[in-house]
Short mmCIF file of C-alpha atoms and ligand atoms in Angstrom, two decimals:
data_model
loop_
_atom_site.label_atom_id
_atom_site.label_comp_id
_atom_site.label_asym_id
_atom_site.label_seq_id
_atom_site.Cartn_x
_atom_site.Cartn_y
_atom_site.Cartn_z
CA MET A 1 -58.30 -33.44 -15.60
CA SER A 2 -57.54 -29.94 -16.75
CA LEU A 3 -61.17 -29.05 -16.57
CA LEU A 4 -61.22 -29.94 -12.75
CA ASN A 5 -57.79 -28.41 -12.85
CA ASP A 6 -60.17 -25.40 -13.80
CA LEU A 7 -62.72 -26.40 -11.66
CA THR A 8 -61.10 -26.17 -8.48
CA GLY A 9 -58.29 -23.45 -9.52
CA ALA A 10 -55.32 -25.65 -9.60
CA PRO A 11 -52.69 -25.00 -11.92
CA PRO A 12 -52.68 -27.41 -14.02
CA GLU A 13 -49.71 -29.96 -14.20
CA THR A 14 -47.43 -28.30 -16.98
CA THR A 15 -48.53 -24.64 -15.25
CA ARG A 16 -47.36 -25.95 -11.63
CA HIS A 17 -44.52 -27.57 -13.35
CA ALA A 18 -43.12 -24.73 -14.37
CA LEU A 19 -43.96 -22.99 -11.19
CA LEU A 20 -42.08 -25.17 -9.19
CA LEU A 21 -38.75 -24.97 -11.47
CA ARG A 22 -39.37 -20.71 -11.29
CA LEU A 23 -39.34 -21.33 -8.00
CA ALA A 24 -36.21 -24.00 -7.80
CA ALA A 25 -33.76 -21.64 -9.90
CA ILE A 26 -34.84 -17.99 -7.47
CA GLY A 27 -34.05 -20.27 -4.37
CA ALA A 28 -30.87 -21.61 -6.23
CA VAL A 29 -30.19 -17.72 -6.99
CA LEU A 30 -30.31 -16.72 -3.67
CA THR A 31 -28.38 -19.83 -2.08
CA GLY A 32 -25.65 -18.44 -4.78
CA THR A 33 -25.75 -14.31 -3.64
CA THR A 34 -25.75 -15.72 0.57
CA CYS A 35 -23.17 -18.63 -0.12
CA GLY A 36 -21.40 -15.48 -1.96
CA PHE A 37 -21.68 -12.93 0.86
CA ALA A 38 -21.02 -15.86 3.39
CA TYR A 39 -17.54 -16.57 1.41
CA ALA A 40 -16.46 -12.71 0.85
CA GLY A 41 -17.31 -12.11 4.84
CA GLY A 42 -15.11 -15.16 5.75
CA TRP A 43 -18.02 -16.60 7.45
CA LEU A 44 -17.75 -19.72 6.22
CA SER A 45 -13.90 -19.97 6.88
CA PRO A 46 -13.34 -19.05 9.95
CA GLY A 47 -9.42 -19.52 10.47
CA ALA A 48 -9.19 -17.33 6.86
CA LEU A 49 -7.45 -13.76 6.98
CA THR A 50 -9.53 -11.37 5.86
CA PRO A 51 -9.26 -7.30 5.15
CA ALA A 52 -11.84 -7.23 7.78
CA ARG A 53 -9.49 -8.87 10.02
CA VAL A 54 -6.59 -7.47 9.07
CA ILE A 55 -7.58 -3.80 9.54
CA ASP A 56 -9.51 -4.85 12.94
CA ARG A 57 -6.04 -5.78 14.22
CA PHE A 58 -4.66 -2.48 13.17
CA GLU A 59 -7.28 -1.56 15.12
CA GLN A 60 -6.90 -4.01 18.58
CA VAL A 61 -2.75 -2.61 18.13
CA ASN A 62 -3.72 1.08 17.86
CA GLY A 63 -6.77 1.86 19.33
CA ALA A 64 -8.89 3.63 17.68
CA HIS A 65 -8.55 7.18 15.54
CA PRO A 66 -11.73 7.59 13.28
CA GLY A 67 -11.58 9.09 10.49
CA PHE A 68 -7.83 8.36 10.18
CA ARG A 69 -5.92 5.93 8.06
CA ARG A 70 -5.44 2.49 10.03
CA ASN A 71 -1.59 2.69 8.97
CA HIS A 72 0.51 5.70 7.84
CA ALA A 73 -1.95 7.74 10.23
CA LYS A 74 -0.13 11.17 10.50
CA GLY A 75 0.56 12.48 7.06
CA LEU A 76 0.99 15.80 4.93
CA CYS A 77 -0.53 16.10 1.25
CA VAL A 78 2.00 17.09 -1.33
CA GLU A 79 2.21 18.43 -4.77
CA GLY A 80 4.36 18.66 -8.12
CA SER A 81 5.18 17.22 -11.43
CA PHE A 82 6.85 14.09 -13.13
CA THR A 83 8.89 14.92 -16.07
CA ALA A 84 9.60 11.37 -18.00
CA SER A 85 13.81 10.98 -19.13
CA GLY A 86 12.16 8.63 -22.25
CA ALA A 87 14.37 5.95 -20.93
CA GLY A 88 11.16 4.27 -19.73
CA ALA A 89 9.68 4.12 -23.16
CA SER A 90 11.40 0.93 -23.95
CA PHE A 91 10.67 -1.10 -21.13
CA SER A 92 6.38 0.14 -20.43
CA LYS A 93 4.18 1.43 -23.00
CA ALA A 94 3.40 3.86 -20.19
CA SER A 95 2.62 7.34 -21.45
CA LEU A 96 4.01 9.22 -18.61
CA PHE A 97 7.42 7.33 -19.95
CA ALA A 98 7.10 9.29 -23.29
CA ALA A 99 10.49 11.07 -23.43
CA GLY A 100 9.65 15.32 -22.16
CA ARG A 101 6.05 13.93 -20.96
CA VAL A 102 5.03 16.40 -17.95
CA THR A 103 2.44 14.56 -15.65
CA PRO A 104 0.69 16.21 -13.20
CA VAL A 105 1.26 14.71 -8.90
CA ALA A 106 -0.52 14.45 -6.26
CA GLY A 107 0.67 12.59 -2.67
CA ARG A 108 1.56 11.95 0.92
CA VAL A 109 4.35 11.69 2.72
CA ALA A 110 3.58 9.94 6.43
CA LEU A 111 4.97 8.37 9.19
CA ALA A 112 3.96 3.98 9.29
CA GLY A 113 1.76 3.27 12.35
CA GLY A 114 -1.63 3.95 13.09
CA GLN A 115 -1.28 6.65 15.40
CA PRO A 116 -2.25 9.87 14.12
CA TYR A 117 -0.54 12.01 16.79
CA ALA A 118 2.44 10.01 17.77
CA ALA A 119 5.56 12.53 17.90
CA ASP A 120 7.94 12.08 15.07
CA THR A 121 11.10 10.12 15.38
CA GLU A 122 13.76 9.33 12.84
CA ALA A 123 13.16 5.23 13.09
CA THR A 124 9.85 5.39 11.77
CA VAL A 125 9.25 4.24 8.56
CA ARG A 126 8.46 7.59 6.38
CA SER A 127 6.43 6.91 3.07
CA LEU A 128 6.03 8.97 0.16
CA ALA A 129 2.92 7.82 -1.83
CA LEU A 130 2.24 9.00 -5.28
CA ARG A 131 -1.35 9.49 -7.29
CA PHE A 132 -0.08 10.47 -11.16
CA THR A 133 -3.10 11.30 -13.69
CA LEU A 134 -2.53 10.69 -16.81
CA PRO A 135 -4.40 11.04 -20.03
CA ASP A 136 -7.83 9.26 -20.93
CA SER A 137 -8.27 8.93 -17.13
CA GLU A 138 -6.06 7.07 -15.93
CA GLU A 139 -3.87 6.60 -13.14
CA TRP A 140 -0.86 5.62 -11.69
CA ARG A 141 -0.67 4.97 -7.13
CA THR A 142 2.00 3.62 -5.80
CA GLY A 143 3.14 4.09 -2.21
CA MET A 144 6.52 3.77 -1.36
CA ASN A 145 8.96 2.97 2.56
CA ASN A 146 12.10 4.57 3.31
CA ILE A 147 13.08 0.87 3.81
CA PRO A 148 15.42 -1.52 1.17
CA VAL A 149 12.97 -4.42 1.64
CA PHE A 150 9.84 -5.10 3.16
CA THR A 151 9.43 -7.01 6.80
CA VAL A 152 7.72 -9.58 6.34
CA ARG A 153 6.90 -11.34 2.65
CA THR A 154 2.79 -12.63 3.38
CA PRO A 155 0.10 -11.35 4.71
CA GLU A 156 -0.44 -13.77 7.17
CA ALA A 157 2.82 -12.90 8.19
CA PHE A 158 2.38 -9.06 8.52
CA TYR A 159 -0.93 -9.76 10.24
CA GLU A 160 0.56 -11.97 13.16
CA GLN A 161 3.43 -9.15 13.47
CA LEU A 162 1.61 -6.64 13.81
CA LEU A 163 0.65 -8.37 17.33
CA ALA A 164 4.24 -9.50 17.91
CA ALA A 165 5.41 -5.71 17.63
CA LYS A 166 2.25 -3.91 19.24
CA PRO A 167 4.07 -1.79 22.08
CA ASP A 168 3.71 -3.18 25.64
CA PRO A 169 1.72 -0.71 27.90
CA ALA A 170 4.15 -1.08 30.71
CA THR A 171 7.62 -0.54 28.85
CA GLY A 172 6.31 0.94 25.96
CA LYS A 173 8.40 -1.57 23.79
CA PRO A 174 6.98 -4.18 21.92
CA ASP A 175 6.93 -7.88 24.01
CA PRO A 176 11.05 -9.65 23.78
CA THR A 177 9.39 -13.05 24.10
CA ARG A 178 6.83 -12.21 21.46
CA LEU A 179 9.22 -10.73 19.09
CA THR A 180 12.03 -13.53 19.15
CA ALA A 181 8.89 -15.71 18.83
CA PHE A 182 7.62 -14.14 15.52
CA PHE A 183 11.05 -14.68 14.34
CA ALA A 184 12.07 -17.82 15.18
CA ALA A 185 8.51 -18.66 12.73
CA HIS A 186 10.03 -15.92 9.41
CA PRO A 187 13.06 -16.29 9.32
CA GLU A 188 13.18 -14.53 6.25
CA SER A 189 11.71 -11.34 8.61
CA ALA A 190 14.55 -11.54 10.85
CA LYS A 191 16.98 -11.50 7.50
CA ALA A 192 14.70 -8.24 6.43
CA ALA A 193 15.08 -6.48 9.99
CA ALA A 194 18.71 -6.70 9.56
CA LEU A 195 18.78 -5.31 6.42
CA ILE A 196 16.55 -2.37 7.59
CA LYS A 197 18.41 -2.17 10.77
CA ALA A 198 21.25 -1.56 8.98
CA ARG A 199 20.34 1.40 6.84
CA THR A 200 21.09 4.87 7.12
CA VAL A 201 19.04 7.29 8.58
CA THR A 202 18.43 10.52 7.26
CA VAL A 203 17.64 13.93 8.72
CA GLY A 204 14.19 14.29 7.13
CA PHE A 205 11.73 13.63 4.12
CA ALA A 206 13.35 15.38 1.94
CA ASP A 207 16.73 13.52 1.37
CA SER A 208 15.10 10.31 2.25
CA THR A 209 15.19 7.31 -0.55
CA TYR A 210 12.06 5.36 -0.94
CA TRP A 211 11.50 1.91 -2.00
CA SER A 212 8.35 0.05 -3.81
CA LEU A 213 9.80 -2.97 -2.16
CA ASN A 214 6.80 -5.03 -4.31
CA ALA A 215 7.70 -6.22 -7.45
CA PHE A 216 5.75 -4.71 -10.67
CA ARG A 217 6.09 -5.72 -14.58
CA LEU A 218 7.08 -3.23 -17.37
CA ILE A 219 4.96 -3.64 -20.23
CA ALA A 220 6.57 -2.90 -23.31
CA ALA A 221 4.73 -1.64 -26.78
CA ASP A 222 6.00 -4.92 -28.34
CA GLY A 223 4.29 -6.93 -25.34
CA ARG A 224 8.29 -7.55 -24.10
CA ASP A 225 7.24 -7.83 -19.88
CA THR A 226 10.24 -7.46 -17.32
CA PRO A 227 10.23 -6.92 -14.00
CA ALA A 228 11.01 -3.97 -11.84
CA ARG A 229 11.07 -2.17 -8.32
CA PHE A 230 11.09 1.07 -8.65
CA THR A 231 12.78 3.87 -6.51
CA LEU A 232 12.67 7.61 -5.60
CA VAL A 233 16.23 8.55 -5.05
CA PRO A 234 16.41 12.02 -4.11
CA GLU A 235 18.65 14.76 -5.80
CA ARG A 236 19.47 16.22 -2.40
CA THR A 237 22.88 14.39 -1.00
CA PRO A 238 21.80 12.40 2.26
CA SER A 239 22.79 13.67 5.50
CA PRO A 240 22.56 10.94 8.22
CA GLU A 241 19.97 11.89 11.05
CA THR A 242 22.12 14.27 13.79
CA ALA A 243 22.32 12.95 17.34
CA GLY A 244 19.19 14.21 19.56
CA GLN A 245 17.42 15.27 16.86
CA SER A 246 13.71 14.05 18.05
CA VAL A 247 14.35 15.56 21.48
CA ARG A 248 13.28 18.95 20.19
CA GLN A 249 10.02 20.47 21.29
CA ASP A 250 8.63 20.21 17.87
CA LYS A 251 6.71 16.82 17.65
CA ASN A 252 6.29 17.07 14.08
CA PHE A 253 9.78 17.89 13.76
CA LEU A 254 9.98 15.71 9.97
CA PHE A 255 6.77 17.11 8.86
CA ASP A 256 7.22 21.11 9.68
CA GLU A 257 10.95 20.52 8.17
CA LEU A 258 9.60 19.21 4.93
CA ALA A 259 6.95 22.05 4.31
CA ALA A 260 9.02 24.96 5.40
CA GLU A 261 11.35 23.43 2.80
CA LEU A 262 9.25 23.20 0.20
CA ARG A 263 8.08 27.19 0.86
CA GLU A 264 11.75 27.84 -0.53
CA GLY A 265 11.66 25.93 -3.35
CA ALA A 266 10.89 22.48 -5.25
CA LEU A 267 12.11 19.18 -3.98
CA ARG A 268 13.18 16.52 -6.35
CA TRP A 269 13.87 12.40 -6.60
CA HIS A 270 14.80 10.21 -9.85
CA LEU A 271 12.47 7.26 -10.36
CA VAL A 272 14.65 4.83 -11.09
CA ALA A 273 13.44 0.95 -12.35
CA THR A 274 15.70 -1.58 -11.19
CA LEU A 275 15.60 -4.48 -14.03
CA GLY A 276 14.91 -8.22 -12.53
CA ARG A 277 16.24 -11.09 -14.21
CA PRO A 278 14.46 -13.94 -14.70
CA GLY A 279 15.14 -15.70 -10.71
CA ASP A 280 15.17 -12.65 -9.16
CA PRO A 281 12.12 -13.14 -6.18
CA THR A 282 9.36 -10.63 -7.21
CA ALA A 283 6.99 -12.53 -4.55
CA ASP A 284 9.03 -11.91 -1.93
CA ALA A 285 9.25 -8.66 -0.57
CA THR A 286 11.72 -9.08 2.40
CA GLN A 287 15.02 -10.64 -0.22
CA PRO A 288 16.90 -7.36 -1.99
CA TRP A 289 17.75 -8.49 -5.45
CA PRO A 290 21.21 -8.96 -6.50
CA ALA A 291 23.31 -5.15 -6.49
CA ASP A 292 23.99 -4.94 -10.51
CA ARG A 293 20.76 -5.81 -11.56
CA GLU A 294 20.69 -2.86 -14.33
CA THR A 295 18.87 0.45 -13.77
CA ALA A 296 16.50 2.81 -15.50
CA ASP A 297 16.40 6.62 -14.54
CA LEU A 298 12.93 6.97 -15.62
CA GLY A 299 12.54 10.61 -14.94
CA THR A 300 11.71 13.11 -12.43
CA LEU A 301 9.76 13.66 -9.60
CA ALA A 302 9.10 17.39 -8.71
CA LEU A 303 7.35 18.40 -5.39
CA ALA A 304 6.73 22.21 -5.34
CA GLY A 305 4.62 22.85 -2.18
CA SER A 306 2.56 21.12 0.78
CA THR A 307 -0.57 21.03 2.00
CA PRO A 308 -2.32 19.39 5.76
CA GLU A 309 -4.83 17.07 5.21
CA ALA A 310 -7.90 18.09 4.84
CA ALA A 311 -11.70 17.06 2.44
CA GLY A 312 -11.03 17.20 -0.97
CA ASN A 313 -7.47 16.50 -1.04
CA CYS A 314 -5.03 12.90 -0.39
CA ARG A 315 -6.66 12.62 2.60
CA ASP A 316 -9.64 11.46 0.33
CA VAL A 317 -7.21 9.32 -1.73
CA ASN A 318 -6.64 5.58 -0.97
CA PHE A 319 -3.03 4.73 -2.30
CA ASP A 320 -4.33 1.25 -3.52
CA PRO A 321 -0.52 0.00 -5.73
CA LEU A 322 -3.04 -1.41 -7.69
CA VAL A 323 -4.34 1.01 -9.13
CA LEU A 324 -2.19 1.18 -12.78
CA PRO A 325 -1.82 2.56 -16.03
CA LEU A 326 -1.34 -0.06 -19.06
CA GLY A 327 2.10 -0.46 -19.56
CA ILE A 328 2.57 -0.93 -15.37
CA ALA A 329 1.28 -4.78 -14.31
CA PRO A 330 1.40 -6.52 -10.94
CA SER A 331 3.57 -9.27 -10.16
CA ASP A 332 3.03 -12.42 -8.39
CA ASP A 333 4.05 -11.03 -4.98
CA PRO A 334 1.14 -12.14 -2.66
CA LEU A 335 1.30 -8.27 -0.65
CA LEU A 336 0.16 -6.73 -3.71
CA SER A 337 -4.01 -7.84 -3.49
CA ALA A 338 -3.46 -7.89 0.30
CA ARG A 339 -2.29 -4.05 0.28
CA SER A 340 -5.26 -3.32 -2.34
CA ALA A 341 -8.34 -5.16 0.21
CA ALA A 342 -6.78 -3.66 3.37
CA TYR A 343 -5.83 -0.42 1.98
CA SER A 344 -9.89 -0.93 0.60
CA GLN A 345 -10.99 -1.62 3.95
CA SER A 346 -9.67 1.43 5.76
CA PHE A 347 -10.72 3.63 3.59
CA THR A 348 -14.24 2.62 3.97
CA ARG A 349 -14.09 2.44 7.94
CA ARG A 350 -12.09 5.90 7.79
CA ALA A 351 -14.58 7.16 5.01
CA GLY A 352 -17.77 6.51 7.31
CA GLU A 353 -16.44 8.03 10.65
CA ASP A 354 -16.35 12.15 11.36
C1 LIG B 1 0.49 -7.31 3.64
C2 LIG B 1 1.00 -6.13 4.00
C3 LIG B 1 0.40 -4.29 4.07
C4 LIG B 1 -0.25 -4.32 4.89
C5 LIG B 1 -1.99 -5.29 5.59
C6 LIG B 1 -0.54 -2.45 4.70
C7 LIG B 1 -1.92 -1.76 5.06
C8 LIG B 1 -1.92 -0.54 5.19
C9 LIG B 1 -2.79 0.15 5.34
C10 LIG B 1 -4.38 -0.18 6.07
C11 LIG B 1 -2.82 1.55 5.31
C12 LIG B 1 -3.75 2.55 5.46
C13 LIG B 1 -4.43 2.49 3.67
C14 LIG B 1 -5.58 4.02 3.63
O1 LIG B 1 -6.35 4.26 4.59
O2 LIG B 1 -5.53 4.84 2.76
C15 LIG B 1 -1.50 1.43 4.37
C16 LIG B 1 -0.90 2.39 4.00
C17 LIG B 1 0.50 2.49 3.60
N1 LIG B 1 1.29 1.33 3.03
FE1 LIG B 1 0.99 -0.14 3.45
N2 LIG B 1 0.36 -1.83 4.38
C18 LIG B 1 1.47 -3.34 3.84
C19 LIG B 1 2.12 -3.44 2.96
C20 LIG B 1 2.85 -2.28 2.53
C21 LIG B 1 4.05 -2.48 2.08
C22 LIG B 1 4.98 -3.73 1.35
C23 LIG B 1 4.37 -1.63 1.51
C24 LIG B 1 5.59 -1.10 0.40
C25 LIG B 1 5.99 0.30 0.50
C26 LIG B 1 3.21 -0.16 1.50
C27 LIG B 1 3.46 1.16 1.68
C28 LIG B 1 2.29 1.66 2.35
C29 LIG B 1 2.62 3.01 2.46
C30 LIG B 1 3.44 4.76 1.89
C31 LIG B 1 1.11 4.13 2.66
C32 LIG B 1 0.65 4.96 3.24
C33 LIG B 1 -0.30 5.37 1.42
C34 LIG B 1 -0.71 6.49 2.36
O3 LIG B 1 -0.22 7.71 2.33
O4 LIG B 1 -2.17 7.48 2.26
N3 LIG B 1 2.29 -0.81 2.89
N4 LIG B 1 -1.24 0.52 4.39
#
C-alpha cells in the first residue's frame, strides 16, 4: 500500500489522517472565531442590546455631530487635585485615600445630551467627570451627575427612554403619549423622575452637588467589603437658580461663569462616600438609600482652572466608570458594564471622526 502511495504521489494513510485532523482543527478554530465575532457583534441575537445599538440610538435621537461625545457632548476641561482626609483609609486600600495624599486630577464638566451646540439651560443635567492619576499607573475615572438618582434601572430601559424622550420636531418637546407609556412600563423610572424634578437646581456648576448614582464597593486592606455611593458636595453654599437665568444672551452662561470663577481662584468639593448596609439596593440606581446611612468625608477636590476641549486634553479621555484602582470595585449594578461598553463605542466612533 505505502509503496503504491509512494509511486502515485498520494500520501500514506497515517499522513492523510494527520492532514485531515489538522484541517478539521483549523476549521474548528475558524468557525469558533467567526461565531465569536458574530456573537460579539450581536448577529446571533438580533434583538439583543449591543453597545453599537445604544450609540446608534443616540445618533438617531440627536443627529450626527462628528467628533463629539454621543452624550454629554458639550463640555469644558478642568484640572486640579484631590487631598485625602484619611477617613477613607479604613474602608479602602486605594492609595488616594491615605491621609494627606495629594492626587492630581483632570476632569470635564458637561451638560447631558448629545447636542454639542445647544444653549445652556438650568434644567439640563450637569456632570463632573474626574480622572485621578495614582502612583504605579493606577487611575480612578468617575463621572457624576447633579441628580440624586438615575432615571432608569437597566440598560434596556435606558435605550427605550432615549426614544421616548426624543423631542418632537413640531413642539420641541417629547411626545407625551410615548413618555406616559414609558413610565407606565417602568414605574421605578416614574418615581425617580419625581425625585429628580423635586431637587433644588442651583445657579451654576460651582455650587452643584454631583452624585455617582451607581453603587461601588470599597475594599479595605483586611478584605472588608463595603457598598458605597459617592457624592461631590460643594464647599460653596448652594444658591437656587434665579428666575430668567437662561434667557440671557450668553448661550454658554453656565460654562462661561465657571471658567470666570476658576480664574478668580480654586473651587472646592468634598468627596463623600455614603456607606450602604446589607439590603440597600446596589443594583438599582433609581432608588435612593435611606437618609440615615453613615457617610465618610474622604477628602477635598480643588479645581484650579479650565481649558476648552482640544486634542490631547479631556476631549480625548473616556471617563469609563470601570477604570478603578485597587480598593474600589464595581457593584452588581447592570448599568456599570453597560456604561463602560457604550462609552467605549462612543469613544471609538468619535476618535475616528474629524
Ligand atoms: C446605561 C446607561 C448609560 C448610558 C448608555 C450612558 C451613555 C453615555 C455616553 C455614550 C457618554 C459619552 C461617553 C464618551 O464618548 O466619552 C456618556 C457620558 C457621561 N455619562 Fe453616561 N450613560 C449611562 C448612564 C450614566 C449614569 C448612571 C451616570 C451617572 C453619573 C452617567 C454619567 C455620565 C457622565 C458624567 C458623562 C460625561 C463624561 C464626560 O464628561 O466625558 N451616565 N454617557
